[in-house]
Amino acid sequence: STVKYLMLMFFSVKVYVKLNHNSPHILCLTNRLRNLELIDPKFHWNGPGGGLSSENSSVEISPIGTLILSNFKLSGVYTCSIFYKLAVMQPDNNLLIKYLIYAYADPNAYYEFSAQYHAAPCNSYHNAYFEKTLVQILNKLVDELSCEVALIKAECHHVKMQRGGLQNEIFFTFSVDSVNREDRLCQESACDAPHRLNKAKQLIERFFKQQVETGRQSSEQLPEIYYIDNTLQMVRVDRCYPGYGIDAVLHPDCPECCVACSPGSYNPSNGIHCLRCDTSLIYGATMC
């Protein structure tokens, strides 16, 4: 006798798994089937690289077909087929569930900050020496937090003052970023990059505030090069890893996550958006 199958197709379900973490339990069942008795159920999982098996150390499939992915990296389409009977004399049912499983990461942020200094004449070597010294001081300030200050640009300009003459000013722009160091021994929360970066921001703000207070308390004449009060500006800049982007429309359940770029898009650098690319066929593309 011919075996009859009832084919059921379910549309895609999106699942988000943190990069390099374990996935939640992904069921090869619908809510309706969870409440039914199934006779001789058989489960089969496929992933982007083909069939999945518990023989793979990063894959665990339970006897009832539940999938757990360890140290997750490979975004893409995962499908589960379940064959079952509801009664011994009935034909087999075949249910196919399709999951779009995306790796995601938290945005990797840094701060960009700018400050203005009264300066020596613009072609003076004193300015260049001060610039180098200031970068060293700021780096020493944040070094214990495993953060790093980099000079983006320093420009000297002649500025006409309100109701006054010309003066020389240096316009500095810096970045401060957290760096990972293997040799650091610390509590996990203290090692957390956002925590370290926020502490570095506070130290930098205090440093510039103290320069103003020191200048006010001193009875001596101001030096030739000094910080101009209230010119410090700090802006947080978010970025994603290459191949990842933020898209609240495509991923409403993970609106602030850096999610692996879908086919048809890519992110080549540390921007926060996946760019369109019709020839990109993979998840997490870094080139078009």
GROMACS .gro file of C-alpha atoms in nm:
model
  288
    1SER     CA    1   0.000   0.000   0.000
    2THR     CA    2   0.114   0.354  -0.071
    3VAL     CA    3   0.223   0.559   0.232
    4LYS     CA    4   0.053   0.898   0.233
    5TYR     CA    5   0.215   1.210   0.377
    6LEU     CA    6   0.041   1.526   0.484
    7MET     CA    7   0.285   1.809   0.399
    8LEU     CA    8   0.273   2.121   0.614
    9MET     CA    9   0.501   2.421   0.556
   10PHE     CA   10   0.557   2.687   0.819
   11PHE     CA   11   0.697   3.028   0.737
   12SER     CA   12   1.028   3.147   0.876
   13VAL     CA   13   1.076   3.214   1.244
   14LYS     CA   14   1.358   3.455   1.337
   15VAL     CA   15   1.585   3.359   1.626
   16TYR     CA   16   1.871   3.574   1.763
   17VAL     CA   17   2.174   3.415   1.926
   18LYS     CA   18   2.455   3.616   2.081
   19LEU     CA   19   2.780   3.570   1.893
   20ASN     CA   20   3.005   3.301   2.050
   21HIS     CA   21   2.729   3.206   2.300
   22ASN     CA   22   2.492   2.910   2.319
   23SER     CA   23   2.154   2.928   2.151
   24PRO     CA   24   1.826   2.889   2.338
   25HIS     CA   25   1.642   2.557   2.303
   26ILE     CA   26   1.507   2.559   1.946
   27LEU     CA   27   1.205   2.330   1.917
   28CYS     CA   28   1.117   2.102   1.628
   29LEU     CA   29   0.751   2.133   1.733
   30THR     CA   30   0.466   2.379   1.709
   31ASN     CA   31   0.262   2.484   2.013
   32ARG     CA   32  -0.022   2.260   1.891
   33LEU     CA   33   0.202   1.952   1.858
   34ARG     CA   34   0.355   2.007   2.202
   35ASN     CA   35   0.013   1.931   2.351
   36LEU     CA   36  -0.048   1.615   2.145
   37GLU     CA   37   0.073   1.255   2.175
   38LEU     CA   38   0.294   1.176   1.874
   39ILE     CA   39   0.360   0.820   1.765
   40ASP     CA   40   0.711   0.730   1.638
   41PRO     CA   41   0.828   1.088   1.588
   42LYS     CA   42   1.146   1.129   1.385
   43PHE     CA   43   1.340   1.456   1.368
   44HIS     CA   44   1.592   1.579   1.115
   45TRP     CA   45   1.778   1.912   1.128
   46ASN     CA   46   1.959   2.089   0.845
   47GLY     CA   47   2.179   2.398   0.873
   48PRO     CA   48   2.364   2.623   0.627
   49GLY     CA   49   2.635   2.358   0.590
   50GLY     CA   50   2.401   2.057   0.551
   51GLY     CA   51   2.266   1.796   0.794
   52LEU     CA   52   2.313   1.855   1.168
   53SER     CA   53   2.409   1.583   1.412
   54SER     CA   54   2.501   1.560   1.780
   55GLU     CA   55   2.829   1.404   1.664
   56ASN     CA   56   2.938   1.762   1.598
   57SER     CA   57   3.071   1.911   1.925
   58SER     CA   58   2.892   2.244   1.862
   59VAL     CA   59   2.552   2.079   1.800
   60GLU     CA   60   2.322   1.910   2.051
   61ILE     CA   61   1.993   1.749   1.943
   62SER     CA   62   1.776   1.598   2.216
   63PRO     CA   63   1.566   1.279   2.170
   64ILE     CA   64   1.259   1.503   2.122
   65GLY     CA   65   1.433   1.703   1.847
   66THR     CA   66   1.528   2.015   2.044
   67LEU     CA   67   1.836   2.186   1.897
   68ILE     CA   68   2.106   2.372   2.093
   69LEU     CA   69   2.396   2.537   1.907
   70SER     CA   70   2.714   2.601   2.108
   71ASN     CA   71   2.957   2.891   2.058
   72PHE     CA   72   2.731   3.016   1.779
   73LYS     CA   73   2.877   3.187   1.471
   74LEU     CA   74   2.706   3.054   1.157
   75SER     CA   75   2.397   3.264   1.077
   76GLY     CA   76   2.155   3.134   0.816
   77VAL     CA   77   1.858   2.912   0.740
   78TYR     CA   78   1.803   2.613   0.972
   79THR     CA   79   1.519   2.370   0.895
   80CYS     CA   80   1.367   2.092   1.098
   81SER     CA   81   1.156   1.808   0.956
   82ILE     CA   82   0.939   1.602   1.188
   83PHE     CA   83   0.767   1.282   1.076
   84TYR     CA   84   0.497   1.149   1.308
   85LYS     CA   85   0.160   0.973   1.341
   86LEU     CA   86  -0.131   1.084   1.555
   87ALA     CA   87  -0.276   0.731   1.553
   88VAL     CA   88  -0.119   0.396   1.463
   89MET     CA   89  -0.346   0.338   1.162
   90GLN     CA   90  -0.313   0.692   1.023
   91PRO     CA   91  -0.063   0.792   0.754
   92ASP     CA   92   0.256   0.982   0.848
   93ASN     CA   93   0.247   1.355   0.883
   94ASN     CA   94   0.550   1.558   0.778
   95LEU     CA   95   0.601   1.905   0.922
   96LEU     CA   96   0.878   2.139   0.806
   97ILE     CA   97   0.976   2.433   1.027
   98LYS     CA   98   1.213   2.694   0.890
   99TYR     CA   99   1.421   2.913   1.122
  100LEU     CA  100   1.632   3.214   1.029
  101ILE     CA  101   1.895   3.210   1.302
  102TYR     CA  102   2.100   3.530   1.328
  103ALA     CA  103   2.416   3.586   1.528
  104TYR     CA  104   2.419   3.926   1.698
  105ALA     CA  105   2.657   4.129   1.914
  106ASP     CA  106   2.624   4.440   2.126
  107PRO     CA  107   2.743   4.759   1.954
  108ASN     CA  108   3.112   4.824   2.009
  109ALA     CA  109   3.131   5.189   2.115
  110TYR     CA  110   3.405   5.446   2.155
  111TYR     CA  111   3.407   5.816   2.245
  112GLU     CA  112   3.523   6.098   2.025
  113PHE     CA  113   3.613   6.419   2.208
  114SER     CA  114   3.739   6.761   2.113
  115ALA     CA  115   3.900   7.045   2.309
  116GLN     CA  116   4.052   7.386   2.231
  117TYR     CA  117   4.376   7.528   2.367
  118HIS     CA  118   4.521   7.875   2.360
  119ALA     CA  119   4.847   7.822   2.170
  120ALA     CA  120   5.187   7.952   2.079
  121PRO     CA  121   5.228   8.092   1.722
  122CYS     CA  122   5.100   7.827   1.481
  123ASN     CA  123   5.442   7.739   1.335
  124SER     CA  124   5.605   7.707   1.680
  125TYR     CA  125   5.765   7.378   1.783
  126HIS     CA  126   5.616   7.438   2.132
  127ASN     CA  127   5.274   7.339   1.994
  128ALA     CA  128   5.404   7.011   1.846
  129TYR     CA  129   5.581   6.924   2.172
  130PHE     CA  130   5.268   7.005   2.376
  131GLU     CA  131   5.050   6.795   2.143
  132LYS     CA  132   5.276   6.490   2.193
  133THR     CA  133   5.287   6.543   2.572
  134LEU     CA  134   4.908   6.583   2.599
  135VAL     CA  135   4.847   6.251   2.417
  136GLN     CA  136   5.095   6.077   2.652
  137ILE     CA  137   4.925   6.225   2.962
  138LEU     CA  138   4.576   6.121   2.845
  139ASN     CA  139   4.697   5.767   2.767
  140LYS     CA  140   4.861   5.735   3.107
  141LEU     CA  141   4.533   5.847   3.262
  142VAL     CA  142   4.328   5.563   3.106
  143ASP     CA  143   4.596   5.293   3.076
  144GLU     CA  144   4.491   5.099   3.388
  145LEU     CA  145   4.141   5.070   3.240
  146SER     CA  146   4.289   4.910   2.927
  147CYS     CA  147   4.173   5.205   2.721
  148GLU     CA  148   4.364   5.398   2.460
  149VAL     CA  149   4.353   5.762   2.348
  150ALA     CA  150   4.442   5.843   1.987
  151LEU     CA  151   4.486   6.185   1.829
  152ILE     CA  152   4.256   6.218   1.526
  153LYS     CA  153   4.363   6.570   1.432
  154ALA     CA  154   4.517   6.888   1.571
  155GLU     CA  155   4.471   7.214   1.381
  156CYS     CA  156   4.613   7.554   1.475
  157HIS     CA  157   4.409   7.859   1.371
  158HIS     CA  158   4.415   8.237   1.418
  159VAL     CA  159   4.096   8.333   1.599
  160LYS     CA  160   3.965   8.689   1.622
  161MET     CA  161   3.818   8.732   1.968
  162GLN     CA  162   3.496   8.920   2.043
  163ARG     CA  163   3.588   9.286   2.088
  164GLY     CA  164   3.953   9.184   2.084
  165GLY     CA  165   4.249   9.098   1.868
  166LEU     CA  166   4.376   8.775   1.717
  167GLN     CA  167   4.494   8.479   1.922
  168ASN     CA  168   4.627   8.135   1.827
  169GLU     CA  169   4.419   7.830   1.916
  170ILE     CA  170   4.473   7.456   1.865
  171PHE     CA  171   4.158   7.255   1.790
  172PHE     CA  172   4.217   6.896   1.908
  173THR     CA  173   4.004   6.591   1.821
  174PHE     CA  174   4.075   6.259   1.998
  175SER     CA  175   3.918   5.915   2.030
  176VAL     CA  176   3.918   5.695   2.340
  177ASP     CA  177   3.858   5.325   2.291
  178SER     CA  178   3.874   5.010   2.506
  179VAL     CA  179   4.133   4.749   2.409
  180ASN     CA  180   4.144   4.381   2.501
  181ARG     CA  181   4.450   4.261   2.691
  182GLU     CA  182   4.518   3.897   2.767
  183ASP     CA  183   4.730   3.973   3.074
  184ARG     CA  184   4.462   4.158   3.271
  185LEU     CA  185   4.345   4.007   3.598
  186CYS     CA  186   4.019   4.156   3.715
  187GLN     CA  187   3.660   4.096   3.816
  188GLU     CA  188   3.439   4.022   3.515
  189SER     CA  189   3.223   4.334   3.560
  190ALA     CA  190   3.535   4.553   3.584
  191CYS     CA  191   3.667   4.395   3.262
  192ASP     CA  192   3.346   4.476   3.078
  193ALA     CA  193   3.439   4.708   2.788
  194PRO     CA  194   3.144   4.954   2.827
  195HIS     CA  195   3.220   4.983   3.201
  196ARG     CA  196   3.590   5.056   3.137
  197LEU     CA  197   3.509   5.302   2.861
  198ASN     CA  198   3.264   5.494   3.080
  199LYS     CA  199   3.526   5.517   3.358
  200ALA     CA  200   3.779   5.648   3.103
  201LYS     CA  201   3.529   5.912   2.990
  202GLN     CA  202   3.483   6.030   3.350
  203LEU     CA  203   3.861   6.050   3.408
  204ILE     CA  204   3.910   6.257   3.091
  205GLU     CA  205   3.628   6.497   3.188
  206ARG     CA  206   3.780   6.537   3.535
  207PHE     CA  207   4.126   6.601   3.385
  208PHE     CA  208   4.004   6.899   3.178
  209LYS     CA  209   3.795   7.033   3.467
  210GLN     CA  210   4.102   7.022   3.696
  211GLN     CA  211   4.306   7.220   3.442
  212VAL     CA  212   4.055   7.506   3.469
  213GLU     CA  213   4.048   7.490   3.850
  214THR     CA  214   4.429   7.487   3.871
  215GLY     CA  215   4.450   7.791   3.643
  216ARG     CA  216   4.198   7.983   3.855
  217GLN     CA  217   4.373   7.905   4.183
  218SER     CA  218   4.718   7.998   4.056
  219SER     CA  219   4.834   8.354   4.117
  220GLU     CA  220   5.088   8.323   3.835
  221GLN     CA  221   5.022   8.435   3.480
  222LEU     CA  222   4.868   8.171   3.252
  223PRO     CA  223   5.121   7.971   3.047
  224GLU     CA  224   5.146   8.023   2.672
  225ILE     CA  225   4.949   7.703   2.599
  226TYR     CA  226   4.643   7.636   2.815
  227TYR     CA  227   4.299   7.470   2.793
  228ILE     CA  228   4.008   7.701   2.711
  229ASP     CA  229   3.721   7.646   2.957
  230ASN     CA  230   3.397   7.479   2.836
  231THR     CA  231   3.539   7.367   2.499
  232LEU     CA  232   3.545   6.994   2.584
  233GLN     CA  233   3.283   6.802   2.382
  234MET     CA  234   3.241   6.424   2.411
  235VAL     CA  235   3.028   6.213   2.176
  236ARG     CA  236   2.962   5.838   2.195
  237VAL     CA  237   3.004   5.662   1.859
  238ASP     CA  238   2.852   5.315   1.807
  239ARG     CA  239   2.989   5.068   1.554
  240CYS     CA  240   2.940   4.705   1.457
  241TYR     CA  241   3.184   4.436   1.358
  242PRO     CA  242   3.240   4.395   0.982
  243GLY     CA  243   2.956   4.181   0.845
  244TYR     CA  244   2.710   4.307   1.109
  245GLY     CA  245   2.470   4.601   1.121
  246ILE     CA  246   2.182   4.761   1.315
  247ASP     CA  247   1.840   4.755   1.145
  248ALA     CA  248   1.533   4.807   1.367
  249VAL     CA  249   1.296   4.758   1.069
  250LEU     CA  250   1.435   4.419   0.961
  251HIS     CA  251   1.500   4.306   1.320
  252PRO     CA  252   1.229   4.462   1.543
  253ASP     CA  253   1.296   4.200   1.814
  254CYS     CA  254   1.661   4.307   1.834
  255PRO     CA  255   1.644   4.677   1.734
  256GLU     CA  256   1.971   4.792   1.895
  257CYS     CA  257   2.172   4.477   1.819
  258CYS     CA  258   2.449   4.443   1.565
  259VAL     CA  259   2.297   4.155   1.365
  260ALA     CA  260   2.468   3.952   1.090
  261CYS     CA  261   2.395   4.112   0.751
  262SER     CA  262   2.134   3.919   0.550
  263PRO     CA  263   2.198   3.802   0.190
  264GLY     CA  264   2.172   4.105  -0.037
  265SER     CA  265   2.370   4.324   0.204
  266TYR     CA  266   2.718   4.360   0.357
  267ASN     CA  267   2.923   4.574   0.596
  268PRO     CA  268   3.292   4.605   0.503
  269SER     CA  269   3.409   4.805   0.804
  270ASN     CA  270   3.312   4.925   1.151
  271GLY     CA  271   3.001   5.117   1.042
  272ILE     CA  272   2.662   5.044   1.197
  273HIS     CA  273   2.459   4.961   0.884
  274CYS     CA  274   2.454   4.676   0.634
  275LEU     CA  275   2.484   4.824   0.286
  276ARG     CA  276   2.286   4.691  -0.010
  277CYS     CA  277   2.464   4.445  -0.241
  278ASP     CA  278   2.255   4.236  -0.480
  279THR     CA  279   2.540   3.990  -0.548
  280SER     CA  280   2.594   3.905  -0.180
  281LEU     CA  281   2.446   3.558  -0.116
  282ILE     CA  282   2.572   3.484   0.233
  283TYR     CA  283   2.495   3.595   0.590
  284GLY     CA  284   2.752   3.823   0.753
  285ALA     CA  285   2.915   3.938   0.429
  286THR     CA  286   3.208   4.180   0.461
  287MET     CA  287   3.251   4.246   0.089
  288CYS     CA  288   3.027   4.286  -0.214
   0.00000   0.00000   0.00000
